[in-house]
Each structure stands twice: as structure tokens, then as C-alpha cells.
XYZ file of C-alpha atoms in Angstrom:
719
model
C 44.332 121.968 96.213
C 42.004 121.066 93.342
C 43.002 124.182 91.376
C 46.676 123.343 91.819
C 46.086 119.806 90.495
C 44.321 121.204 87.415
C 47.245 123.554 86.779
C 49.712 120.671 87.023
C 47.700 118.676 84.507
C 47.782 121.661 82.186
C 51.543 121.974 82.495
C 51.973 118.275 81.809
C 49.851 118.596 78.641
C 52.047 121.455 77.387
C 55.174 119.398 78.124
C 56.515 116.209 76.670
C 54.697 114.396 79.501
C 57.760 112.305 80.283
C 59.014 111.898 83.821
C 62.748 111.342 83.432
C 65.459 110.195 85.815
C 65.687 113.691 87.276
C 68.971 114.428 85.473
C 70.797 112.799 88.402
C 69.700 115.623 90.696
C 70.922 114.872 94.234
C 68.920 114.743 96.421
C 66.261 113.339 94.113
C 63.251 115.667 93.710
C 59.700 114.494 94.282
C 58.560 115.429 90.798
C 60.491 116.197 87.635
C 58.533 116.709 84.415
C 60.531 117.129 81.223
C 59.090 119.663 78.799
C 59.820 120.426 75.150
C 62.458 122.971 74.301
C 65.353 124.533 76.161
C 66.314 127.731 77.918
C 69.459 129.287 76.479
C 71.295 131.297 79.127
C 73.081 134.294 77.618
C 75.356 136.999 79.055
C 72.524 139.471 78.479
C 70.207 137.586 80.838
C 69.805 138.607 84.476
C 68.446 137.455 87.821
C 65.623 139.418 89.397
C 63.466 139.422 92.507
C 60.998 141.851 94.013
C 61.693 140.547 97.518
C 64.336 142.254 99.612
C 64.604 139.005 101.582
C 65.764 137.200 98.454
C 68.302 139.785 97.284
C 71.300 137.955 98.824
C 70.164 134.800 97.048
C 69.720 136.661 93.762
C 73.324 137.847 94.027
C 74.486 134.324 94.918
C 72.821 132.852 91.826
C 73.928 135.661 89.525
C 77.538 135.140 90.587
C 77.364 131.454 89.679
C 75.658 132.198 86.354
C 78.056 134.999 85.389
C 75.159 137.416 84.877
C 73.886 140.510 86.662
C 71.051 141.194 89.098
C 68.504 143.577 87.537
C 65.113 144.992 88.471
C 63.690 143.069 85.511
C 65.164 139.797 84.455
C 64.708 136.416 82.881
C 65.481 134.317 85.955
C 62.916 135.170 88.594
C 63.053 134.366 92.311
C 59.760 134.612 94.240
C 58.247 133.802 97.607
C 54.932 131.939 97.462
C 52.911 131.642 100.676
C 51.019 128.680 99.207
C 54.190 126.616 99.555
C 55.509 125.223 102.833
C 58.842 125.927 104.462
C 61.719 124.815 102.199
C 59.273 123.677 99.517
C 59.885 124.985 96.000
C 58.673 124.975 92.401
C 61.098 125.379 89.541
C 59.889 126.105 86.003
C 62.395 126.247 83.179
C 60.722 127.652 80.042
C 62.191 128.595 76.684
C 62.209 132.298 77.526
C 62.220 132.376 81.292
C 63.110 130.585 84.540
C 60.919 130.887 87.638
C 61.942 129.654 91.089
C 59.247 129.886 93.769
C 59.657 128.923 97.410
C 57.611 128.894 100.569
C 60.424 130.796 102.294
C 64.040 131.748 101.717
C 65.095 128.130 102.197
C 62.598 126.946 99.630
C 63.862 129.377 97.006
C 67.444 128.422 97.804
C 66.592 124.750 97.306
C 65.116 125.621 93.912
C 68.277 127.523 93.048
C 70.405 124.515 94.054
C 68.345 122.274 91.766
C 68.510 124.766 88.891
C 72.301 124.835 89.188
C 72.398 121.036 88.922
C 70.514 121.286 85.620
C 73.223 123.526 84.164
C 76.620 122.387 82.866
C 78.923 121.324 85.694
C 81.196 124.335 85.302
C 78.491 126.429 86.970
C 80.416 125.519 90.133
C 83.693 127.067 88.965
C 83.278 129.368 85.942
C 80.190 128.917 83.802
C 80.811 129.558 80.130
C 77.954 131.292 78.341
C 75.850 130.603 76.414
C 74.635 127.541 78.322
C 71.472 125.548 77.799
C 68.991 123.969 80.191
C 66.266 121.566 79.120
C 62.785 122.904 79.847
C 61.179 121.202 82.803
C 59.055 121.644 85.899
C 60.242 120.461 89.305
C 58.148 120.298 92.485
C 59.972 119.348 95.618
C 60.169 119.549 99.406
C 62.352 117.840 102.021
C 61.185 115.003 104.226
C 63.186 116.240 107.240
C 63.742 119.817 108.329
C 67.114 119.006 109.945
C 69.720 117.819 107.446
C 72.975 118.313 109.252
C 76.703 117.904 109.263
C 79.046 118.228 112.255
C 82.588 119.443 111.643
C 85.181 119.006 114.394
C 87.546 121.986 114.274
C 89.202 121.153 117.624
C 91.306 118.077 116.944
C 92.419 119.673 113.670
C 92.461 123.428 113.139
C 90.321 124.357 110.112
C 90.514 127.945 108.926
C 87.580 130.294 108.437
C 88.104 130.170 104.681
C 88.174 126.351 104.650
C 84.921 126.228 106.608
C 83.298 128.547 104.076
C 84.492 126.356 101.209
C 82.947 123.332 102.907
C 79.734 125.277 103.543
C 79.430 125.669 99.776
C 79.767 121.916 99.242
C 77.055 121.202 101.807
C 74.748 123.871 100.394
C 75.033 122.529 96.855
C 73.454 119.332 98.229
C 70.742 120.997 100.339
C 72.324 120.226 103.719
C 70.881 122.984 105.915
C 72.661 122.672 109.295
C 76.357 122.945 110.119
C 77.313 122.137 113.697
C 80.766 123.333 114.654
C 82.480 121.337 117.405
C 84.275 124.348 118.902
C 85.683 123.062 122.187
C 87.241 119.803 123.289
C 90.247 118.381 125.100
C 92.548 119.569 122.323
C 91.503 123.196 121.826
C 89.150 126.095 122.477
C 88.358 127.715 119.139
C 85.948 130.618 119.813
C 86.886 134.047 121.140
C 85.250 134.830 124.489
C 85.904 138.509 125.172
C 85.320 138.265 128.910
C 87.917 135.457 129.071
C 90.222 136.073 126.090
C 92.792 133.523 127.216
C 90.407 130.719 126.322
C 91.050 131.355 122.633
C 94.381 133.159 122.562
C 95.992 130.408 124.624
C 93.495 127.568 124.257
C 93.388 127.847 120.467
C 96.928 126.501 120.227
C 98.748 123.413 121.380
C 102.387 122.438 121.566
C 105.335 124.765 121.949
C 104.812 127.004 124.992
C 101.082 126.234 125.141
C 99.888 124.479 128.315
C 97.829 122.201 126.035
C 99.669 119.076 124.956
C 100.019 118.424 121.196
C 97.955 115.522 119.947
C 97.323 113.745 116.663
C 99.997 115.618 114.690
C 102.155 118.760 114.478
C 104.176 117.510 117.442
C 107.130 119.873 117.339
C 105.448 123.222 116.721
C 102.947 125.510 118.360
C 99.963 124.980 116.107
C 96.348 126.013 115.846
C 94.151 129.062 115.698
C 90.767 130.396 116.754
C 87.797 132.300 115.395
C 87.234 135.827 116.563
C 83.606 136.694 117.145
C 83.820 138.776 113.961
C 85.135 135.696 112.098
C 82.287 133.594 113.391
C 79.669 136.172 112.458
C 81.165 136.178 108.971
C 80.870 132.379 108.768
C 77.285 132.554 110.043
C 76.329 135.210 107.503
C 78.026 133.323 104.669
C 76.192 130.124 105.600
C 72.866 131.923 106.010
C 72.904 133.088 102.389
C 73.297 129.409 101.497
C 70.371 128.326 103.719
C 72.658 126.789 106.337
C 72.180 127.425 110.031
C 75.402 127.296 112.042
C 74.999 125.627 115.446
C 77.841 125.874 117.973
C 78.908 123.111 120.303
C 80.563 123.969 123.607
C 81.327 120.483 124.896
C 80.586 120.230 128.633
C 81.141 119.061 131.356
C 83.640 116.519 129.987
C 86.041 116.967 127.059
C 87.292 120.088 128.849
C 91.005 119.345 129.147
C 91.918 122.409 127.062
C 90.108 124.694 129.489
C 91.432 122.804 132.497
C 94.977 123.243 131.192
C 94.445 127.002 131.473
C 92.123 126.971 134.491
C 92.910 123.941 136.673
C 90.602 125.416 139.321
C 87.603 124.056 137.359
C 88.641 120.492 138.232
C 87.516 118.369 141.135
C 88.910 118.843 144.622
C 91.491 116.073 144.974
C 95.151 115.585 144.100
C 95.686 113.001 141.359
C 98.835 110.903 140.997
C 100.738 112.456 138.086
C 103.897 110.350 138.314
C 103.035 108.309 135.208
C 102.615 111.478 133.106
C 105.609 113.448 134.418
C 103.261 115.950 136.053
C 100.763 116.482 133.224
C 97.170 116.486 134.516
C 94.910 114.656 132.066
C 91.646 115.248 133.946
C 88.959 116.659 131.661
C 85.682 117.109 133.574
C 84.293 120.222 135.239
C 83.634 119.799 138.927
C 79.860 119.875 139.272
C 79.937 121.168 142.849
C 81.970 124.374 142.374
C 79.752 127.452 142.108
C 82.590 129.435 140.540
C 82.397 127.093 137.554
C 78.842 128.192 136.831
C 79.870 131.838 137.060
C 82.563 131.213 134.448
C 80.183 129.257 132.255
C 77.534 131.972 132.476
C 80.017 134.429 130.947
C 80.741 131.967 128.145
C 77.106 131.071 127.486
C 76.117 134.739 127.341
C 78.666 135.536 124.653
C 77.968 132.384 122.646
C 74.265 133.243 122.603
C 75.065 136.759 121.465
C 77.201 135.567 118.548
C 74.946 132.798 117.233
C 71.419 133.485 115.988
C 70.461 129.805 116.040
C 67.722 128.541 118.341
C 69.894 125.700 119.652
C 73.221 125.766 121.473
C 74.825 122.321 121.770
C 76.258 121.891 125.268
C 77.789 118.423 124.915
C 77.188 115.822 127.603
C 79.196 112.970 126.068
C 81.879 110.684 127.461
C 82.190 112.387 130.848
C 84.794 110.668 133.019
C 82.548 110.425 136.072
C 85.314 108.570 137.921
C 86.653 112.050 138.685
C 83.387 112.984 140.419
C 83.507 109.767 142.425
C 86.838 110.845 143.934
C 85.744 114.412 144.648
C 84.535 115.106 148.216
C 82.620 118.163 147.019
C 80.765 116.202 144.334
C 79.995 113.406 146.776
C 78.668 115.961 149.264
C 76.455 117.479 146.563
C 75.120 114.031 145.711
C 74.228 113.453 149.358
C 72.603 116.866 149.641
C 70.442 116.260 146.556
C 69.638 112.661 147.484
C 71.361 111.253 144.410
C 72.425 107.626 144.311
C 74.607 107.579 141.162
C 77.012 110.095 139.632
C 75.150 110.156 136.299
C 72.542 112.216 138.136
C 75.188 114.892 138.657
C 75.475 115.237 134.891
C 71.746 115.835 134.556
C 72.001 118.402 137.349
C 74.850 120.149 135.530
C 73.062 120.111 132.164
C 69.861 121.504 133.673
C 71.786 124.420 135.156
C 73.395 125.196 131.800
C 70.003 124.789 130.100
C 68.540 127.352 132.487
C 71.266 129.788 131.455
C 70.404 129.219 127.799
C 66.736 129.862 128.501
C 67.606 133.270 129.940
C 68.968 134.213 126.511
C 66.103 132.687 124.549
C 68.012 129.562 123.506
C 67.318 125.845 123.762
C 69.768 123.079 124.685
C 71.087 120.398 122.368
C 73.001 117.449 123.869
C 74.619 114.125 123.070
C 72.485 111.115 123.961
C 74.332 110.224 127.213
C 73.147 113.494 128.750
C 69.606 112.158 129.188
C 70.708 109.064 131.146
C 70.951 110.725 134.547
C 67.510 112.320 134.676
C 64.968 114.408 132.839
C 66.220 117.403 130.882
C 64.009 120.274 129.640
C 61.354 119.043 127.248
C 62.662 121.291 124.480
C 66.107 119.619 124.527
C 67.314 118.383 121.148
C 69.122 115.043 121.505
C 71.812 113.829 119.121
C 71.967 110.036 119.114
C 75.511 109.006 118.214
C 76.209 105.843 120.184
C 73.817 103.572 118.331
C 70.320 103.035 117.008
C 69.156 101.879 120.442
C 70.085 105.227 121.986
C 68.312 107.126 119.208
C 65.159 105.105 119.712
C 65.321 105.586 123.481
C 65.594 109.345 123.100
C 62.631 109.455 120.751
C 60.617 107.135 122.992
C 61.232 109.475 125.946
C 59.671 112.290 123.938
C 62.800 114.256 123.035
C 63.173 115.687 119.565
C 65.956 113.535 118.181
C 68.664 113.756 115.547
C 69.585 110.315 114.226
C 73.349 109.967 113.715
C 74.577 106.580 115.025
C 78.266 106.195 114.332
C 77.951 102.970 112.350
C 76.086 104.871 109.612
C 76.947 108.548 109.995
C 80.466 108.971 111.416
C 82.335 109.799 108.250
C 85.687 109.592 110.025
C 85.232 105.794 109.929
C 87.187 103.674 107.464
C 85.491 102.996 104.128
C 87.246 99.662 103.738
C 89.576 97.767 106.050
C 92.798 99.020 104.437
C 91.892 102.711 104.294
C 92.523 105.462 106.831
C 90.064 106.312 109.565
C 88.558 104.770 112.671
C 86.790 101.430 112.848
C 85.298 101.370 116.371
C 81.762 101.976 115.052
C 81.937 100.225 111.681
C 83.720 100.119 108.350
C 81.380 101.446 105.675
C 81.147 103.406 102.456
C 78.349 105.515 100.915
C 76.082 102.515 100.324
C 75.482 101.752 104.009
C 74.474 105.342 104.733
C 72.235 105.372 101.670
C 70.390 102.265 102.887
C 69.187 103.929 106.110
C 65.464 104.290 106.731
C 63.838 104.702 110.122
C 61.668 101.680 109.426
C 64.646 99.473 108.609
C 66.341 100.672 111.814
C 63.315 99.547 113.818
C 61.770 102.879 114.824
C 58.109 102.578 115.755
C 55.578 104.973 114.273
C 55.470 106.894 117.567
C 59.256 107.107 117.783
C 59.462 108.354 114.205
C 57.279 111.333 115.115
C 60.086 112.661 117.315
C 62.828 112.281 114.708
C 63.512 115.704 113.206
C 66.358 114.694 110.947
C 69.769 113.163 110.359
C 73.310 114.361 110.856
C 76.689 113.064 109.762
C 79.918 113.983 111.466
C 83.617 114.260 110.822
C 85.742 114.059 113.951
C 89.164 115.220 112.901
C 91.697 113.275 115.016
C 93.148 111.554 111.933
C 93.223 114.785 109.914
C 95.975 116.633 111.810
C 98.666 114.197 110.644
C 97.441 114.163 107.025
C 98.325 117.578 105.604
C 95.393 119.561 107.001
C 96.583 122.593 105.017
C 94.497 121.195 102.147
C 91.078 119.589 102.272
C 91.862 116.334 100.462
C 91.494 114.034 103.478
C 88.311 115.786 104.645
C 86.866 115.465 101.152
C 87.935 111.831 100.769
C 86.320 110.811 104.038
C 83.058 112.678 103.512
C 82.323 112.467 99.769
C 80.439 110.736 98.277
C 79.015 109.755 101.685
C 77.560 113.279 101.974
C 75.512 112.504 98.850
C 73.899 109.575 100.658
C 73.204 111.754 103.686
C 71.588 114.397 101.476
C 69.405 111.801 99.785
C 68.074 110.003 102.860
C 67.429 113.251 104.753
C 65.486 114.682 101.816
C 63.605 111.830 100.197
C 60.739 110.057 101.942
C 61.186 106.372 101.192
C 61.105 103.046 102.971
C 63.080 101.300 100.237
C 66.166 102.345 98.360
C 67.807 101.073 95.173
C 71.573 101.335 95.593
C 72.308 100.520 91.955
C 70.053 103.313 90.721
C 71.560 105.805 93.156
C 75.099 104.745 92.249
C 74.357 105.596 88.616
C 73.066 108.989 89.745
C 76.244 109.486 91.751
C 78.441 108.698 88.757
C 76.590 111.306 86.700
C 77.005 113.722 89.597
C 80.778 113.167 89.719
C 81.268 115.749 86.962
C 79.771 118.333 89.324
C 82.016 117.213 92.194
C 84.971 117.532 89.818
C 83.947 121.105 89.002
C 83.525 121.850 92.717
C 87.118 120.701 93.271
C 86.135 117.869 95.610
C 88.826 115.238 96.241
C 86.178 112.541 96.722
C 86.656 108.818 97.118
C 86.130 106.627 94.076
C 85.190 102.987 94.367
C 88.273 100.777 93.922
C 88.811 99.237 90.484
C 87.628 95.664 90.117
C 90.707 93.461 89.690
C 90.581 89.959 88.230
C 93.260 87.393 87.392
C 92.347 84.556 85.047
C 94.418 82.376 82.731
C 97.565 84.387 83.317
C 95.886 87.712 82.509
C 95.581 90.460 85.128
C 92.904 93.054 84.416
C 91.214 95.982 86.130
C 88.080 97.953 85.374
C 86.047 100.867 86.707
C 82.577 102.021 85.781
C 82.753 105.684 86.856
C 84.697 107.375 84.077
C 87.948 107.382 86.018
C 91.430 106.642 84.688
C 93.100 103.549 86.113
C 96.813 103.568 86.924
C 98.917 100.482 87.553
C 102.263 100.158 89.314
C 104.692 97.281 89.451
C 105.844 97.407 93.059
C 109.024 95.448 92.317
C 110.314 97.642 89.482
C 108.490 100.717 90.875
C 107.266 101.544 87.357
C 103.814 103.087 87.086
C 101.687 103.950 84.064
C 98.141 104.383 82.808
C 96.440 101.016 82.612
C 95.208 100.360 79.059
C 94.976 96.596 78.628
C 95.259 93.327 80.580
C 98.732 92.366 81.809
C 100.235 88.967 81.085
C 102.005 87.779 84.246
C 102.660 84.852 86.530
C 103.083 87.269 89.480
C 99.807 89.191 89.755
C 100.620 90.139 93.366
C 103.324 92.502 92.054
C 100.760 94.929 90.607
C 98.602 97.485 92.341
C 95.874 99.647 90.770
C 94.289 102.963 91.687
C 91.638 105.026 89.901
C 91.783 108.795 89.521
C 89.334 111.344 88.233
C 90.032 115.046 88.667
C 91.003 115.371 92.341
C 89.235 112.117 93.204
C 91.114 108.968 94.149
C 90.269 105.348 94.863
C 91.867 103.095 97.460
C 94.416 100.586 96.208
C 93.105 97.499 94.455
C 95.002 94.307 93.722
C 94.802 90.549 94.008
C 94.760 89.427 97.617
C 98.386 88.270 97.458
C 99.553 91.892 97.189
C 98.064 92.670 100.595
C 99.403 89.535 102.312
C 101.479 90.136 105.449
C 103.816 87.995 107.503
C 103.438 87.268 111.207
C 106.787 85.899 112.391
C 107.353 85.109 116.050
C 109.024 87.903 117.979
C 109.697 89.134 121.513
C 108.718 92.643 122.620
C 110.887 94.269 125.274
C 111.138 97.828 126.588
C 112.847 100.093 129.096
C 109.323 100.894 130.306
C 107.310 98.398 132.366
C 104.360 96.780 130.687
C 100.730 97.525 131.498
C 99.042 95.154 133.927
C 96.361 93.990 131.490
C 97.415 95.197 128.021
C 100.671 93.306 128.304
C 103.384 92.951 125.692
C 102.037 89.497 124.967
C 98.946 91.139 123.448
C 101.037 92.648 120.651
C 103.173 89.507 120.290
C 99.980 87.623 119.417
C 99.276 90.155 116.597
C 95.982 91.996 116.150
C 96.058 93.667 119.592
C 97.774 96.691 121.087
C 100.127 96.517 124.044
C 100.653 99.338 126.540
C 103.359 100.457 128.889
C 102.620 101.217 132.543
C 103.815 104.812 132.276
C 104.504 107.392 129.619
C 107.849 107.754 127.879
C 110.998 109.691 128.768
C 114.064 110.662 126.789
C 116.075 107.517 126.131
C 113.208 105.076 126.609
C 113.062 102.359 123.985
C 110.900 99.581 122.563
C 112.521 96.604 120.859
C 111.143 93.918 118.545
C 113.434 90.880 118.353
C 112.460 88.203 115.833
C 113.004 84.510 116.496
C 114.384 84.220 112.967
C 115.693 87.085 110.844
C 112.875 88.330 108.580
C 113.384 88.858 104.859
C 110.742 91.287 103.630
C 110.078 94.129 101.227
C 108.629 96.411 103.887
C 108.262 96.556 107.677
C 106.269 99.038 109.750
C 107.042 99.439 113.441
C 104.745 101.825 115.301
C 103.769 103.264 118.625
C 100.247 104.595 119.116
C 96.777 103.479 118.161
C 96.084 101.565 114.957
C 93.981 104.309 113.347
C 95.701 107.489 114.478
C 98.898 108.716 116.140
C 98.082 109.032 119.820
C 99.913 107.562 122.840
C 103.116 107.588 120.797
C 106.779 108.470 120.917
C 106.250 112.020 119.683
C 109.920 112.300 118.735
C 112.480 109.599 118.293
C 114.380 107.442 115.856
C 114.584 103.860 114.663
C 117.518 101.456 114.812
C 117.834 98.202 112.883
C 119.945 95.151 113.637
C 120.663 92.418 111.145
C 122.482 90.197 113.654
C 120.566 90.973 116.865
C 123.639 92.552 118.442
C 124.726 95.603 116.481
C 122.143 98.333 115.883
C 122.404 101.159 113.392
C 120.100 104.204 113.191
C 117.993 104.308 109.997
C 115.819 107.404 110.415
C 113.530 109.578 112.521
C 110.054 108.539 113.561
C 107.114 110.053 111.740
C 103.922 110.235 113.810
C 105.351 107.645 116.180
C 106.289 105.087 113.536
C 109.021 104.075 111.161
C 108.709 102.196 107.868
C 111.676 100.234 106.527
C 111.443 99.838 102.750
C 113.415 97.171 100.908
C 115.895 96.361 103.680
C 119.191 95.083 102.209
C 119.350 92.109 104.609
C 116.905 90.070 106.692
C 116.027 91.954 109.882
C 116.750 90.368 113.246
C 115.604 93.261 115.470
C 114.199 96.795 115.368
C 114.389 99.314 118.196
C 112.446 102.574 118.537
C 114.138 105.141 120.788
C 112.317 108.122 122.314
C 113.953 111.563 122.267
C 111.186 113.602 123.951
C 109.577 113.471 127.371
C 105.920 112.515 127.735
C 103.023 112.287 125.288
C 100.130 113.865 127.193
C 98.954 110.471 128.458
C 99.716 107.879 131.119
C 101.171 105.243 128.789
C 102.546 104.419 125.345
C 100.626 102.140 123.001
C 102.615 99.615 120.973
C 101.391 98.025 117.758
C 102.441 94.611 116.497
C 104.688 94.966 113.442
C 103.213 94.957 109.968
C 105.454 93.062 107.577
C 105.032 92.590 103.837
C 106.841 89.689 102.095
C 109.030 90.075 99.046
C 107.121 89.514 95.835
């Protein structure tokens, strides 16, 4: 240790002895020492390593640098046993670059940092020659688990799209990718002993027994990964120091499997009248031995495909009401001396954990899985419900991944008017960046059991937002991924958001080169003394649109106006986009009195009055049939510039009229059709007359649920 300190002093004396702002490297390295001079990368340079282990990484770097891999070269990759796992040292000298790591992951981390020191086009097509300032970087991560969970069930994401996202994670030193492979909506992994799971369960809609949800209502849509596909993803990620962890979500969230194999369900006959015969039950029966035989086949093949230590087996949101109605489950409870059904979940998870152990694997579970009883001590627990649940897991001695939804669910809205969920919180990058275990209240003992952080993207809202491209995925997750990378890497009990924001802005050029459609902060809009102005501080271009004349242009100077509410601003930079920004009057909505009526009876508690009061959903008492309708009749005809009438949840299209059309009446008596529903809703723009009533009419039977949700109307006044 003393010798190493002396060497560092010597390096510092040879250098400019200035510790700079780390060139906006994200995550921020422990030590960055700027040295005199620069390394000029030429086409004649090459990458070299004497380690066969590092050859894939040498090829990876050479491809980004547009140079070759040679037996002797100027950019040297080495393993150094004096360094710890994932620790690295990077030395950029005038004639040479050396990247040393304690293991493959350490060298990869050094490579990722070196790439951030190069011009941003290293991520698309680096033009040579290119220069890098001489420096020495010493760095290591705080946490060994820096993860991201991608839900490929609710929205089908292709193999190629996963690989593209793997690159984005790897560039920021995220080292775990958890794939949510099974859920109520799909089964995405080939199981050769039960091929129907993927060939049928990978699709929904059309002639599939699995009901379409969240989008793509009128087509058979989806896909699955063959075992060869998955091995290709795993190998691709491994080169980039990312471990791929599968999730087979059990015993709940199993509607897709139950749609193909109803015999896995509990032994009772449910009332299916409200759903026109569609069985929405989603939990494995715990008492059926045949279920464990089926699951053993699945577990065996999953363990054979994935080389990870952990297999995530779910354990979240199990509808235990199904077990309470099952005579077989109740008999098993009595036999085992159980007093509550949560104990059945622990029983189930222990049996699956035992199967994993036979194949040398360890279980990972959602935090609810530990509520019913002790699981194996080597269980890895993912705390999603809240900080309290994370702390409880750690206090019980489980190795714990911290990912409470209010900080780490990147499918949440980033402001109140943007897409996404809001059940956990509404937050942008800054809330994630502010996370420390100390600030969350973890004791010193609890912190010892925290092995890292994970963010997630559940994809319910993606299916209806052009999932053929990655824009929505990018928008929801970047730059929040940058905050995740920083807090999982850097050991700190205090964080400066302003400093990190400046680093992020410098980093945007790299995101642009990566092709990321990230979210920009909205422009700051002010209106003073008749002058409307907007500004951004991130190098973006601001566009302004007059919503009355529908004229849009690049914003260049303040606008003189007495109607500031007529203007809306957005910022763009490359593929990046900001949410709309305007004075508050632009966003103002009307809430006129209206009466909600329907051909369907109303729900007993979520009555139509809930929606009539605005801010709450109403529900029907059954699902919809062809010809069913919902009508909004206003006490006084409403003059407006826009009106949205919608079935389904506020944040995503579920519990909707999957097909149908809208009718408008200007006198309350005569209705005329105005267009087809899109994702369960219809938007009336610039109606020619004040609207007295709107009716939505269903033209398809059922929606895969027991009811239809009805939103209050959203109405924007004329400006």
C-alpha cells in the first residue's frame, strides 16, 4: 500500500497536478488527475492484450475506435491482481494508453471511462485522428449490483432492441440486466419441453387465448426469444460486463400460462358472467403436485440457458383470494398448520428455491415473498414497494436490492402532465440522484445487507406508444439512468444536484451520439410586461407554436402578446425532447357539470358519481358488449377548443372499449358519428359548435376484465 502511494505521488509530480471536474465522466470516478500533453489516436494505432480473457473486450474497444487488434499495440488492456473486482486504473500518456483492471469487469469499466474521454462520435463513428488529454484515473464502484429491469411482457421488445439497450446501460457501467420474461400478458422464453408456452404464450390477440392488453387491440401481436436468441443476448451482454438475470414471475402474474393451461388454477368454478366467459385468475394453485412437475421442467431449462447465479422467481402481488376459495389450498394449510394464506406463498417459494438449488442456482424474489415465512438465507430480495420494505428485508438478514418505486420505477411520470404512471410518485432524474441509504434511514447494520440498486421500466404504457422504435423507452429512462449509474457507483452521503446537472448537460453530446431520445428539462417560460419569453440551459433548440393559428417556428426572441396562454414551447436536441412548457393559462381546463349514463350498470362503489365529481374514475359492474354505450350529457352546451372523452385508466389504456366510435350531439337529441376510438378514447378538436353531449359506443365484446373504467372528460377552453 505504501509503495502504491509513492507511485501515485510520482505520477502527480509528472502531471499538471490539477484534479479537474472529471470531464463530466458519468458515473464520477474516485480520482481523476489531469496530466500535461495529449494522446493522438491515429488509424495506425491498435488495441492489444496478452490475456485471452480480455480478447472480446479488445475487439469491442477496437470497433469503437475504428482501429485493429494487434499482438503489439498502443492501447493496452491488462489484468492486475493487485486491484479488486471491477476496480480499474486508466493511464492516458502521450504515446500510450494503459487500462488495468482487477478482473474483466474492471478493465471494461476502464474502457467505458476511456471512451467518455474521447469525442462523442466514438459511440457512432469515430473520426480519426482524435485526441485525448493525458490523465490518470483510479476508480472502483461502491456497489457490486448496479441493475436495470426491463419488462418485455407487457410490450414485446425484440432481441435487437434489447441489445441496443444493453449498449446504453454498459456505456454507463450498469452491470445487471434483469429481464421480466413472464407475466399475465405473455410468456417470452422458449421452453423446449413445453413449446406452447412461447409459441402460443408469446402472442396475444387474434386467435391467441391471451387477451390483448395495453395496445395492438385488433391484431395478433408479440414474439418470444428462442433459447438460441437468449444465449446470444447473454453473450452480447457479457462482453459488455452485464449479467443477464431472468425473471419467471410466480406464483401470481401467471394469467398467460393459465390461459394455455387452466389446470394450474385453483379447484373451484369462478363466476365468469361479467367477463363473457374469460377467466382472469392468475395464481398457481399451491396444492397441486402436477404444478411443481411442470415448474421443474421450466426451472431446469431456465437454469441451463442462463449462467447467472440468481434466477428471479417473482413473488409479487399474488391474488391470495383465489387460494382462500380453493378447497385444496385450504386443506394444505390445515395439514401444514398454517393460519394465513401468505404462508402458502412462502411454502411455494421454498419449493421452487429447492429446485433452483438442485441446479446450483439461488433464488431472487420481490419483497412480498418474505412476508409469509423464512426463505433460504441466500435469497436475494428486491424491495420495490417502499423504503420500509427494503429496510425490513435488510434487517431480516437478506441481501437486498434497493429499488422502491418512488425513486426507481422509471415508468412513473416525470411531471404531472407527462405520460407514465403516478401511483408511486411523480419524479425526474433529480429525485433518483438524491438517494443515499443514510437519507433513506437505513441503519449501519441494514446497510451491510444492501448489495446495490436497481431501476425498472414496466412497459404497460409502451405498447400503445409506437413500440417499434425506442423513443418512449428512452424518454422514460434517460437521463434518469444517469442518476442511477451515479448513486450506485459513487460512495457519498451528500449530493450536489446543480453540479451533477452540469455534468449531465456536458454528457448530452454523448447521448446524442448514442441516438438516445432522452428527456430534456422543459424550457423556463416567463411573461412580464407583455413579453413572453422562454429559455433553456442545455444547448437545445426551443420551438414555439401558436395553438390558435397552428403556426410553429424556432423561438429566437421574446414574443409581444396580450394572450400568452396561446403559446406553447418545447425544446429539442438531436432525438431528445422536452415536455410542453407554457404559462399556466395554456394548461387550464374546464369542469362543467354533466351527467354520466350508460347501457351498463354502474359499479357498487366506483359509481358514476365519482367521475361526475372529476378527478376520479368510475366503473361499470360488468365488461362491455357490442352496442354498449357511455354518454356524457352536459348541463349547458360546452364551447371549447378540445375535449377528450376516454374509457380506461388515467395513465394507460386498460379496462377500455377496445373498439368503438364516438358520437357528438350539439342539441342533446341528434347524434352524429365523428370518428373511431383510439386506445379507448376520442379527442374532439375545435368543434364547430358548443357540445351538449358525447356518446362512446362499443363495437367489440369484452376487454379481458370484469368492468370498464370511465374517466371524467378533459376539456380545454378556447383561447
